[in-house]
mmCIF file of C-alpha atoms and ligand atoms in Angstrom:
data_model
loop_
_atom_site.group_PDB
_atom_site.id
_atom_site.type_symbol
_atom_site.label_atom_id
_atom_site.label_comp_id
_atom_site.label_asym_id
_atom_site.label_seq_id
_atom_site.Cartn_x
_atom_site.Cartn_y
_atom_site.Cartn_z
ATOM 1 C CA UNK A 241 77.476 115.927 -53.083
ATOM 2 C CA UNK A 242 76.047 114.143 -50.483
ATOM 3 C CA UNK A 243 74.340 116.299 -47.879
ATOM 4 C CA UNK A 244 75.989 116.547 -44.269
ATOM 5 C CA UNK A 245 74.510 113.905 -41.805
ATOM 6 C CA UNK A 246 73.596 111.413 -44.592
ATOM 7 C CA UNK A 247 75.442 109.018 -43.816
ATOM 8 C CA UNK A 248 77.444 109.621 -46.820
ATOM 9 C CA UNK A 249 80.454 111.225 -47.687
ATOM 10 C CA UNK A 250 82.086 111.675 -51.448
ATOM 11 C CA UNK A 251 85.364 111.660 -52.607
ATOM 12 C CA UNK A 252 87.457 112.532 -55.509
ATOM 13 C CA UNK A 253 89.608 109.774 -57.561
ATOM 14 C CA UNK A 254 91.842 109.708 -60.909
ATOM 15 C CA UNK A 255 90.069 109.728 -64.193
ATOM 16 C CA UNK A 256 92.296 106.738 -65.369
ATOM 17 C CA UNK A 257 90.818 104.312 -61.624
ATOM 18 C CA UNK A 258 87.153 105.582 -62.196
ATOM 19 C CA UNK A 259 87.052 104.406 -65.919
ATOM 20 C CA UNK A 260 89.126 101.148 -65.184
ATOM 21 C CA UNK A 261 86.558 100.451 -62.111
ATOM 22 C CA UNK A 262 83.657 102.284 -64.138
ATOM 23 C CA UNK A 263 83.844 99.695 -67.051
ATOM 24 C CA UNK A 264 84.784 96.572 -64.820
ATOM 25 C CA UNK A 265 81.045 97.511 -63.281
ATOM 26 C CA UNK A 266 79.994 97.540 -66.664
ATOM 27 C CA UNK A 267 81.489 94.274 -67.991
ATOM 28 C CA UNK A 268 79.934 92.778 -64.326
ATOM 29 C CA UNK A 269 76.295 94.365 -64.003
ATOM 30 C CA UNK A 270 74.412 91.042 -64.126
ATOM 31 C CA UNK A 271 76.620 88.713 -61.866
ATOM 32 C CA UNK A 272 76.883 91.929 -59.517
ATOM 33 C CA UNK A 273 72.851 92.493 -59.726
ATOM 34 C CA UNK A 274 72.514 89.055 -58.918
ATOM 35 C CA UNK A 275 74.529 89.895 -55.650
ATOM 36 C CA UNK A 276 72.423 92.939 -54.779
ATOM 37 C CA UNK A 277 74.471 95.053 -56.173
ATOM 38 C CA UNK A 278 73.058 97.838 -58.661
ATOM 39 C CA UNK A 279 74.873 100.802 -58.817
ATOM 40 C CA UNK A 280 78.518 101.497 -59.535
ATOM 41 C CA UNK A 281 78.855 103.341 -56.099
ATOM 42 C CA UNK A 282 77.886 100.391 -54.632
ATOM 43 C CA UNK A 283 80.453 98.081 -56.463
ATOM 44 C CA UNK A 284 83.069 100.115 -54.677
ATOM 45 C CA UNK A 285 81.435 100.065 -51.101
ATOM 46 C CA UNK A 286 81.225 96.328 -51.413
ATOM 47 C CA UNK A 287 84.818 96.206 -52.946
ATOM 48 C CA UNK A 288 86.275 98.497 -50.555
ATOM 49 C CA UNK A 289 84.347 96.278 -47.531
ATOM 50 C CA UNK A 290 85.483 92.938 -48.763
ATOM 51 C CA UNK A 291 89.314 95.091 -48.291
ATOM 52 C CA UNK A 292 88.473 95.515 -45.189
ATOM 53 C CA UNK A 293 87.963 92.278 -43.969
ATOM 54 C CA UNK A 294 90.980 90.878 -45.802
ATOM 55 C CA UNK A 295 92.959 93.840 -43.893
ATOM 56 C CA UNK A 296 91.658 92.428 -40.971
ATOM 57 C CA UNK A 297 92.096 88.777 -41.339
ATOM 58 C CA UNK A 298 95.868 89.592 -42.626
ATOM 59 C CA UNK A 299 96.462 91.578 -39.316
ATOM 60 C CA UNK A 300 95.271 88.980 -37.338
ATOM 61 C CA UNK A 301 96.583 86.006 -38.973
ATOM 62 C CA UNK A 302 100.290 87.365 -40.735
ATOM 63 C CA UNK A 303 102.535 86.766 -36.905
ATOM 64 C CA UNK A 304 102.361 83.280 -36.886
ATOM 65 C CA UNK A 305 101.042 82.492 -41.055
ATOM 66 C CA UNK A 306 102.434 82.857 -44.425
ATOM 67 C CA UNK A 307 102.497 82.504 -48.179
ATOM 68 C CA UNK A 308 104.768 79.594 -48.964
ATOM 69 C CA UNK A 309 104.152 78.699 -52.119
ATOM 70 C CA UNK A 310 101.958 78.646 -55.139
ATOM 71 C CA UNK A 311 101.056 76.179 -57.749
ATOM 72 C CA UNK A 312 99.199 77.990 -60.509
ATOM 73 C CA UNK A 313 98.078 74.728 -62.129
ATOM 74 C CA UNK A 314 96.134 73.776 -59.446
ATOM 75 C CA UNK A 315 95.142 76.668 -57.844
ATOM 76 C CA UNK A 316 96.758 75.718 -54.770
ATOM 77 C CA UNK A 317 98.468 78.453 -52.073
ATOM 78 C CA UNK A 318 100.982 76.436 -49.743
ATOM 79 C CA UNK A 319 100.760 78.276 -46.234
ATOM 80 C CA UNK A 320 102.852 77.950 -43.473
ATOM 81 C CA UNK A 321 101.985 77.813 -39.593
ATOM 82 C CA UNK A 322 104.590 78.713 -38.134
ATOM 83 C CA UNK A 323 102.871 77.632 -34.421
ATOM 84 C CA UNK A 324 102.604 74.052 -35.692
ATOM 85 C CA UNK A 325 105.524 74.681 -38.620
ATOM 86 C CA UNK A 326 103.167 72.271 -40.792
ATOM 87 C CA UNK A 327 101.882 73.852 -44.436
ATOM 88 C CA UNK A 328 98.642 73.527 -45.695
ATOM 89 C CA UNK A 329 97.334 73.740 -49.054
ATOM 90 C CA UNK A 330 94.424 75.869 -49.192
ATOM 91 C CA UNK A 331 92.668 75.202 -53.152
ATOM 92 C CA UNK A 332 90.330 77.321 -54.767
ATOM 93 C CA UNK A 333 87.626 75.268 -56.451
ATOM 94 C CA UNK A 334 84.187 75.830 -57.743
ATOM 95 C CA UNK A 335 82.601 75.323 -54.571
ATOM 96 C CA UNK A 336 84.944 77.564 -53.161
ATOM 97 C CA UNK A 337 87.969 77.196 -50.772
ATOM 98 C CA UNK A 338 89.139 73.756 -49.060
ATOM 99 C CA UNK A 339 92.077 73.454 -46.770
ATOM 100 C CA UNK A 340 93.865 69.975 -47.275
ATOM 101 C CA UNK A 341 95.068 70.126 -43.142
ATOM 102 C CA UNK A 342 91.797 70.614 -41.645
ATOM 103 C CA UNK A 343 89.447 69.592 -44.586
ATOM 104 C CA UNK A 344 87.361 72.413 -43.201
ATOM 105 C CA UNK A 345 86.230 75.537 -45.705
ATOM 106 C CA UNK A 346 86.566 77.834 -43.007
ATOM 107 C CA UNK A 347 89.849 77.481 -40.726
ATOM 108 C CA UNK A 348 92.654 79.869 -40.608
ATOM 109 C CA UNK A 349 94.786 78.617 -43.730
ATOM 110 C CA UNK A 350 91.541 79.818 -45.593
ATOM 111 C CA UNK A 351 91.229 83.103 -43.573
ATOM 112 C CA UNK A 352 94.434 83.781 -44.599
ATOM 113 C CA UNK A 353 94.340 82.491 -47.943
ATOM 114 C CA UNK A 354 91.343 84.910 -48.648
ATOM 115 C CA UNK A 355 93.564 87.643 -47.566
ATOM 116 C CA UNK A 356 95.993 86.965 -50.417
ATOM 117 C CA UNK A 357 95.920 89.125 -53.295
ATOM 118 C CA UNK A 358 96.817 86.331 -56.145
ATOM 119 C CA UNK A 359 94.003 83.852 -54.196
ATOM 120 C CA UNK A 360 91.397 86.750 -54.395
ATOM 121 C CA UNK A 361 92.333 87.491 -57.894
ATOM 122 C CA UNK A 362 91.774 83.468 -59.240
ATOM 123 C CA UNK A 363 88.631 83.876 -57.067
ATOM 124 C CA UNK A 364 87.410 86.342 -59.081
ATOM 125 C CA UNK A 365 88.225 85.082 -62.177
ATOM 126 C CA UNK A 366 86.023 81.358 -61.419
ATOM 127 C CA UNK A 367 83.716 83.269 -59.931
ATOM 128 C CA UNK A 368 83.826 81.791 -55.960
ATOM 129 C CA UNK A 369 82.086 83.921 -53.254
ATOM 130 C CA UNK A 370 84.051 84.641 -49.990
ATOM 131 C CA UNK A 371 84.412 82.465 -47.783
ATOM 132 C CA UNK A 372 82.728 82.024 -44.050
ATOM 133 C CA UNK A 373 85.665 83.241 -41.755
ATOM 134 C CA UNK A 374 85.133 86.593 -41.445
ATOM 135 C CA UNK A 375 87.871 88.390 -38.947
HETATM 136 ZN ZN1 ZN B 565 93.389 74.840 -42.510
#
């Protein structure tokens, strides 16, 4: 138990979540070492962080974006703006996001993109850092 004051606090979770997390730590230590990370409690800060800025960029962004389509071949999420009712492809690549509207790696349609559970997921899976638009 963290002591009172510390900055910390502690909480309680289901066996079944702490194992599935516990060994996904496991499976990752090296990539996660190489991104500062070291300890399994701070896996979850920096997972629970990186859900809050995707809560905050989906807040921000959902009035006026949203998922259109998806083409799992190419990694592609079709999003539309409905202020300019054009959609953009946003791809996840190596490198890391590219919109095909703005040719930019860090406009909205990527924002929002980021924000998108199946994007974050394929993320994950090649490996491709967040990207620069933060909330
Ligand atoms: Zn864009």
């Amino acid at each position: 138990m963290p002591k009172k004051g510390s900055g910390y606090m502690s909480l309680t979770v289901a066996e079944d979540v702490y194992h599935h997390y516990k060994k996904d730590f496991d499976t990752r230590k090296d990539e996660l070492a190489r991104k500062g990370i070291t300890s399994f409690a701070g896996y979850i800060t920096s997972m629970l962080e990186e859900l809050m800025d995707r809560n905050e960029i989906f807040a921000r962004y959902a009035p006026f974006l949203q998922e259109f389509g998806y083409d799992e071949g190419n990694n592609t999420v079709y999003i539309k703006d409905n202020r300019t009712n054009r959609v953009a492809g946003v791809t996840v690549q190596g490198k890391g996001l590219t919109c095909d509207v703005d040719e930019s790696d860090d406009c909205i349609h990527i924002g929002f993109a980021y924000a998108l559970p199946r994007v974050y997921r394929v993320m994950e899976k090649l490996g491709v850092s967040p990207p620069k638009v933060k909330a």
